[in-house]
Amino acid sequence: MLGTICTFAIVLTTALSFDPFMDNGMFDMVWLESKNDYKEDPSMSTDSIVLKTRDQEQYKCFLPEADNAQDKDDKVPYKGLSELELLKPLFDTSQCSYRWESYWAYELCHGRFLRQYHEDKEPGKKPKVQEYFLGYYGKNSPDKKAEEIEKAKEKQVDESVEKKLTIAQLKKLLKKKKLDDDHILPYFRVNYTSGTNCDVTNDPRIANILYVCHKNARAELFEIKEVSSCEYEAVVLTELLCSHPAYVTIPKRSQKIRCLPLNNSPTKPKSLAELELRRIKFNSAHVKFENRKDSSIDDEEDLGNDIAQEHLHINSPKEPMAQKQLPDPKSRPKQPRLLPHVREKMIRDIINGESCIDGGSGWWKHEFCLQKQVQQYHEDKNGKKTYIKLGEWNEKYQKLYMQKNQQKRPSSQKESRKSITQYYGNGDVCEETKRHRHVEVKLKCAEKASSAHSISIYILEPRTCEYLLTVESELICSILEKADEDGIIPLQTSSTSPP
């Protein structure tokens, strides 16, 4: 790695085209044992520098030849089509892209509009469609001013081509979008305006469509999110934009810096060898710790360390786990177990509503407090939270709900219960239905959970402002048998904690 060079003092340099501070490539250090290794490597360049370590070890390091092919290409003025001209096939045919999520579906008809909709289908009845237009493009916009703005932008894009800017200059002008940890890509933005009026801001909805170069992608609606109230951002992957070199990203290549020892210096610097040895020992100790056998915990301090590492795990269906190869279950380390009195306290706090469970991702997150309330909230960059109450607990409503839904009553065999259902009503009034929000909560026993104190929570919205919340954990197994015939769980005290 290039960072290793920073531990040395440079005592001699040559006039090289190599820039040690460039960040457009990755470098590996290769430590050669003798000049024979140098002679046998035909890729070795003649440019070199001599490095000296603090232990007075000396090395002659041969630098990789600069790959200037791409730099030369980038200095050429771009004479191709503009972004809008490249995307013209999409706009002319009014091709539409779709994306389906748990409740909402999205329809993007390129060059026309972006629509958000949901269909309620009931047997024997005509489907009910709830829809919002998130924005219109140019001439399709009911707002003529928006059309003029879009025409001005088209003219501006065409002028940038006429100025004959180089590809390198164009690359500097482009903004980039982070799609994930490995991909930060340039995009071309198209504004959609004058959508359905927003109840929150009293302004029309707007959307920014970000077109990103992706080979073999045919206008795929990769992502859509609400970045602020009634303002949306959609990412579209398309191969059409890849004809423009400024939007094509070239993967970084790893280059090698090869070093020969001088004046009887060791093959590798002493301090570097010691550092690598310490790292190996640390990793070995870490592996032993992770795979230690589950032993009894004798004091609160050890227990606290285990809980600090495991704590409550919140899983969201919107964030699927990466598909990684799992180890053999027989060799998998056991999860640290909870001391009985600590486990009892965790269960007691959940039952009494003293420990609430947070989950979710994106703009809205969710908070569930057992037999108290269910809320969704958004936290802005300043830490201020905006809450919407989805439902609150009321024993009277719970009993009425069970009377109307006898099939949802808990099993009379308390020991064999796998789940119970609770009703949380009288939430905040829904703007679309003009009725109070309400939630049906399902508490499920997870006997084979990966961790004895992990909790999974996820929420669905099958109908507008009507929610289904599922909470699943091994801890809940002990709670279910405490519920009465109506699914009501009595409050717990330290003397009557569940087993």
PDB file of N, CA and C in Angstrom, residues 445-487:
ATOM      1  N   CYS A 445     -43.616 -15.582  18.814  1.00  0.00           N
ATOM      2  CA  CYS A 445     -42.534 -16.286  19.501  1.00  0.00           C
ATOM      3  C   CYS A 445     -41.570 -16.840  18.463  1.00  0.00           C
ATOM      4  N   ALA A 446     -40.299 -16.485  18.586  1.00  0.00           N
ATOM      5  CA  ALA A 446     -39.260 -16.994  17.677  1.00  0.00           C
ATOM      6  C   ALA A 446     -38.364 -17.931  18.478  1.00  0.00           C
ATOM      7  N   GLU A 447     -38.698 -19.227  18.475  1.00  0.00           N
ATOM      8  CA  GLU A 447     -37.968 -20.187  19.306  1.00  0.00           C
ATOM      9  C   GLU A 447     -36.552 -20.443  18.800  1.00  0.00           C
ATOM     10  N   LYS A 448     -36.344 -20.276  17.484  1.00  0.00           N
ATOM     11  CA  LYS A 448     -35.035 -20.567  16.893  1.00  0.00           C
ATOM     12  C   LYS A 448     -34.331 -19.293  16.461  1.00  0.00           C
ATOM     13  N   ALA A 449     -34.467 -18.255  17.254  1.00  0.00           N
ATOM     14  CA  ALA A 449     -33.826 -16.979  16.915  1.00  0.00           C
ATOM     15  C   ALA A 449     -32.312 -17.122  16.983  1.00  0.00           C
ATOM     16  N   SER A 450     -31.606 -16.344  16.158  1.00  0.00           N
ATOM     17  CA  SER A 450     -30.142 -16.408  16.131  1.00  0.00           C
ATOM     18  C   SER A 450     -29.533 -15.936  17.440  1.00  0.00           C
ATOM     19  N   SER A 451     -30.227 -15.074  18.147  1.00  0.00           N
ATOM     20  CA  SER A 451     -29.757 -14.570  19.434  1.00  0.00           C
ATOM     21  C   SER A 451     -30.915 -14.577  20.416  1.00  0.00           C
ATOM     22  N   ALA A 452     -30.632 -14.938  21.657  1.00  0.00           N
ATOM     23  CA  ALA A 452     -31.694 -15.046  22.657  1.00  0.00           C
ATOM     24  C   ALA A 452     -32.322 -13.709  22.981  1.00  0.00           C
ATOM     25  N   HIS A 453     -31.656 -12.613  22.662  1.00  0.00           N
ATOM     26  CA  HIS A 453     -32.219 -11.312  23.007  1.00  0.00           C
ATOM     27  C   HIS A 453     -32.279 -10.387  21.791  1.00  0.00           C
ATOM     28  N   SER A 454     -32.429 -10.967  20.602  1.00  0.00           N
ATOM     29  CA  SER A 454     -32.640 -10.156  19.401  1.00  0.00           C
ATOM     30  C   SER A 454     -34.133  -9.984  19.156  1.00  0.00           C
ATOM     31  N   ILE A 455     -34.500  -8.877  18.525  1.00  0.00           N
ATOM     32  CA  ILE A 455     -35.902  -8.582  18.226  1.00  0.00           C
ATOM     33  C   ILE A 455     -35.997  -8.122  16.777  1.00  0.00           C
ATOM     34  N   SER A 456     -36.926  -8.711  16.027  1.00  0.00           N
ATOM     35  CA  SER A 456     -37.200  -8.277  14.658  1.00  0.00           C
ATOM     36  C   SER A 456     -38.528  -7.540  14.638  1.00  0.00           C
ATOM     37  N   ILE A 457     -38.588  -6.439  13.913  1.00  0.00           N
ATOM     38  CA  ILE A 457     -39.818  -5.653  13.816  1.00  0.00           C
ATOM     39  C   ILE A 457     -39.979  -5.190  12.375  1.00  0.00           C
ATOM     40  N   TYR A 458     -41.167  -5.374  11.819  1.00  0.00           N
ATOM     41  CA  TYR A 458     -41.438  -4.861  10.476  1.00  0.00           C
ATOM     42  C   TYR A 458     -42.906  -4.489  10.366  1.00  0.00           C
ATOM     43  N   ILE A 459     -43.202  -3.552   9.476  1.00  0.00           N
ATOM     44  CA  ILE A 459     -44.544  -2.988   9.360  1.00  0.00           C
ATOM     45  C   ILE A 459     -44.971  -2.954   7.898  1.00  0.00           C
ATOM     46  N   LEU A 460     -46.254  -3.234   7.659  1.00  0.00           N
ATOM     47  CA  LEU A 460     -46.853  -3.165   6.332  1.00  0.00           C
ATOM     48  C   LEU A 460     -48.063  -2.243   6.383  1.00  0.00           C
ATOM     49  N   GLU A 461     -48.437  -1.703   5.230  1.00  0.00           N
ATOM     50  CA  GLU A 461     -49.608  -0.835   5.127  1.00  0.00           C
ATOM     51  C   GLU A 461     -50.501  -1.374   4.002  1.00  0.00           C
ATOM     52  N   PRO A 462     -51.289  -2.448   4.283  1.00  0.00           N
ATOM     53  CA  PRO A 462     -52.101  -3.062   3.223  1.00  0.00           C
ATOM     54  C   PRO A 462     -53.163  -2.137   2.661  1.00  0.00           C
ATOM     55  N   ARG A 463     -53.687  -1.234   3.500  1.00  0.00           N
ATOM     56  CA  ARG A 463     -54.626  -0.210   3.047  1.00  0.00           C
ATOM     57  C   ARG A 463     -54.169   1.135   3.601  1.00  0.00           C
ATOM     58  N   THR A 464     -54.603   2.192   2.962  1.00  0.00           N
ATOM     59  CA  THR A 464     -54.158   3.526   3.357  1.00  0.00           C
ATOM     60  C   THR A 464     -54.419   3.776   4.837  1.00  0.00           C
ATOM     61  N   CYS A 465     -53.340   4.053   5.587  1.00  0.00           N
ATOM     62  CA  CYS A 465     -53.405   4.395   7.019  1.00  0.00           C
ATOM     63  C   CYS A 465     -53.946   3.263   7.885  1.00  0.00           C
ATOM     64  N   GLU A 466     -53.893   2.018   7.388  1.00  0.00           N
ATOM     65  CA  GLU A 466     -54.204   0.832   8.186  1.00  0.00           C
ATOM     66  C   GLU A 466     -52.951  -0.043   8.169  1.00  0.00           C
ATOM     67  N   TYR A 467     -52.423  -0.371   9.346  1.00  0.00           N
ATOM     68  CA  TYR A 467     -51.094  -0.963   9.423  1.00  0.00           C
ATOM     69  C   TYR A 467     -51.107  -2.348  10.066  1.00  0.00           C
ATOM     70  N   LEU A 468     -50.126  -3.163   9.672  1.00  0.00           N
ATOM     71  CA  LEU A 468     -49.864  -4.461  10.291  1.00  0.00           C
ATOM     72  C   LEU A 468     -48.425  -4.444  10.794  1.00  0.00           C
ATOM     73  N   LEU A 469     -48.248  -4.540  12.115  1.00  0.00           N
ATOM     74  CA  LEU A 469     -46.913  -4.512  12.719  1.00  0.00           C
ATOM     75  C   LEU A 469     -46.624  -5.883  13.315  1.00  0.00           C
ATOM     76  N   THR A 470     -45.497  -6.474  12.950  1.00  0.00           N
ATOM     77  CA  THR A 470     -45.089  -7.773  13.485  1.00  0.00           C
ATOM     78  C   THR A 470     -43.827  -7.598  14.317  1.00  0.00           C
ATOM     79  N   VAL A 471     -43.866  -8.123  15.540  1.00  0.00           N
ATOM     80  CA  VAL A 471     -42.712  -8.088  16.439  1.00  0.00           C
ATOM     81  C   VAL A 471     -42.394  -9.531  16.800  1.00  0.00           C
ATOM     82  N   GLU A 472     -41.157  -9.949  16.529  1.00  0.00           N
ATOM     83  CA  GLU A 472     -40.791 -11.358  16.679  1.00  0.00           C
ATOM     84  C   GLU A 472     -39.502 -11.489  17.476  1.00  0.00           C
ATOM     85  N   SER A 473     -39.520 -12.357  18.495  1.00  0.00           N
ATOM     86  CA  SER A 473     -38.331 -12.541  19.333  1.00  0.00           C
ATOM     87  C   SER A 473     -38.502 -13.769  20.221  1.00  0.00           C
ATOM     88  N   GLU A 474     -37.388 -14.333  20.649  1.00  0.00           N
ATOM     89  CA  GLU A 474     -37.429 -15.423  21.620  1.00  0.00           C
ATOM     90  C   GLU A 474     -37.918 -14.912  22.964  1.00  0.00           C
ATOM     91  N   LEU A 475     -37.646 -13.642  23.261  1.00  0.00           N
ATOM     92  CA  LEU A 475     -38.105 -13.052  24.523  1.00  0.00           C
ATOM     93  C   LEU A 475     -39.628 -13.055  24.622  1.00  0.00           C
ATOM     94  N   ILE A 476     -40.302 -12.947  23.470  1.00  0.00           N
ATOM     95  CA  ILE A 476     -41.766 -12.862  23.469  1.00  0.00           C
ATOM     96  C   ILE A 476     -42.405 -14.194  23.843  1.00  0.00           C
ATOM     97  N   CYS A 477     -41.676 -15.308  23.672  1.00  0.00           N
ATOM     98  CA  CYS A 477     -42.233 -16.621  24.017  1.00  0.00           C
ATOM     99  C   CYS A 477     -42.718 -16.650  25.463  1.00  0.00           C
ATOM    100  N   SER A 478     -41.974 -16.020  26.364  1.00  0.00           N
ATOM    101  CA  SER A 478     -42.356 -15.990  27.779  1.00  0.00           C
ATOM    102  C   SER A 478     -43.504 -15.035  28.042  1.00  0.00           C
ATOM    103  N   ILE A 479     -43.692 -14.064  27.141  1.00  0.00           N
ATOM    104  CA  ILE A 479     -44.738 -13.059  27.336  1.00  0.00           C
ATOM    105  C   ILE A 479     -46.104 -13.592  26.922  1.00  0.00           C
ATOM    106  N   LEU A 480     -46.145 -14.425  25.873  1.00  0.00           N
ATOM    107  CA  LEU A 480     -47.417 -14.876  25.310  1.00  0.00           C
ATOM    108  C   LEU A 480     -48.293 -15.599  26.324  1.00  0.00           C
ATOM    109  N   GLU A 481     -47.690 -16.445  27.159  1.00  0.00           N
ATOM    110  CA  GLU A 481     -48.491 -17.226  28.102  1.00  0.00           C
ATOM    111  C   GLU A 481     -49.055 -16.378  29.238  1.00  0.00           C
ATOM    112  N   LYS A 482     -48.600 -15.136  29.339  1.00  0.00           N
ATOM    113  CA  LYS A 482     -49.132 -14.238  30.368  1.00  0.00           C
ATOM    114  C   LYS A 482     -50.418 -13.545  29.918  1.00  0.00           C
ATOM    115  N   ALA A 483     -50.691 -13.555  28.603  1.00  0.00           N
ATOM    116  CA  ALA A 483     -51.866 -12.858  28.075  1.00  0.00           C
ATOM    117  C   ALA A 483     -53.152 -13.591  28.445  1.00  0.00           C
ATOM    118  N   ASP A 484     -54.232 -12.820  28.691  1.00  0.00           N
ATOM    119  CA  ASP A 484     -55.525 -13.439  28.992  1.00  0.00           C
ATOM    120  C   ASP A 484     -56.252 -13.776  27.697  1.00  0.00           C
ATOM    121  N   GLU A 485     -57.530 -14.149  27.793  1.00  0.00           N
ATOM    122  CA  GLU A 485     -58.293 -14.594  26.624  1.00  0.00           C
ATOM    123  C   GLU A 485     -58.519 -13.482  25.599  1.00  0.00           C
ATOM    124  N   ASP A 486     -58.340 -12.223  26.017  1.00  0.00           N
ATOM    125  CA  ASP A 486     -58.492 -11.097  25.100  1.00  0.00           C
ATOM    126  C   ASP A 486     -57.152 -10.600  24.551  1.00  0.00           C
ATOM    127  N   GLY A 487     -56.045 -11.274  24.916  1.00  0.00           N
ATOM    128  CA  GLY A 487     -54.736 -10.845  24.437  1.00  0.00           C
ATOM    129  C   GLY A 487     -54.147  -9.711  25.245  1.00  0.00           C
TER     130      GLY A 487
END
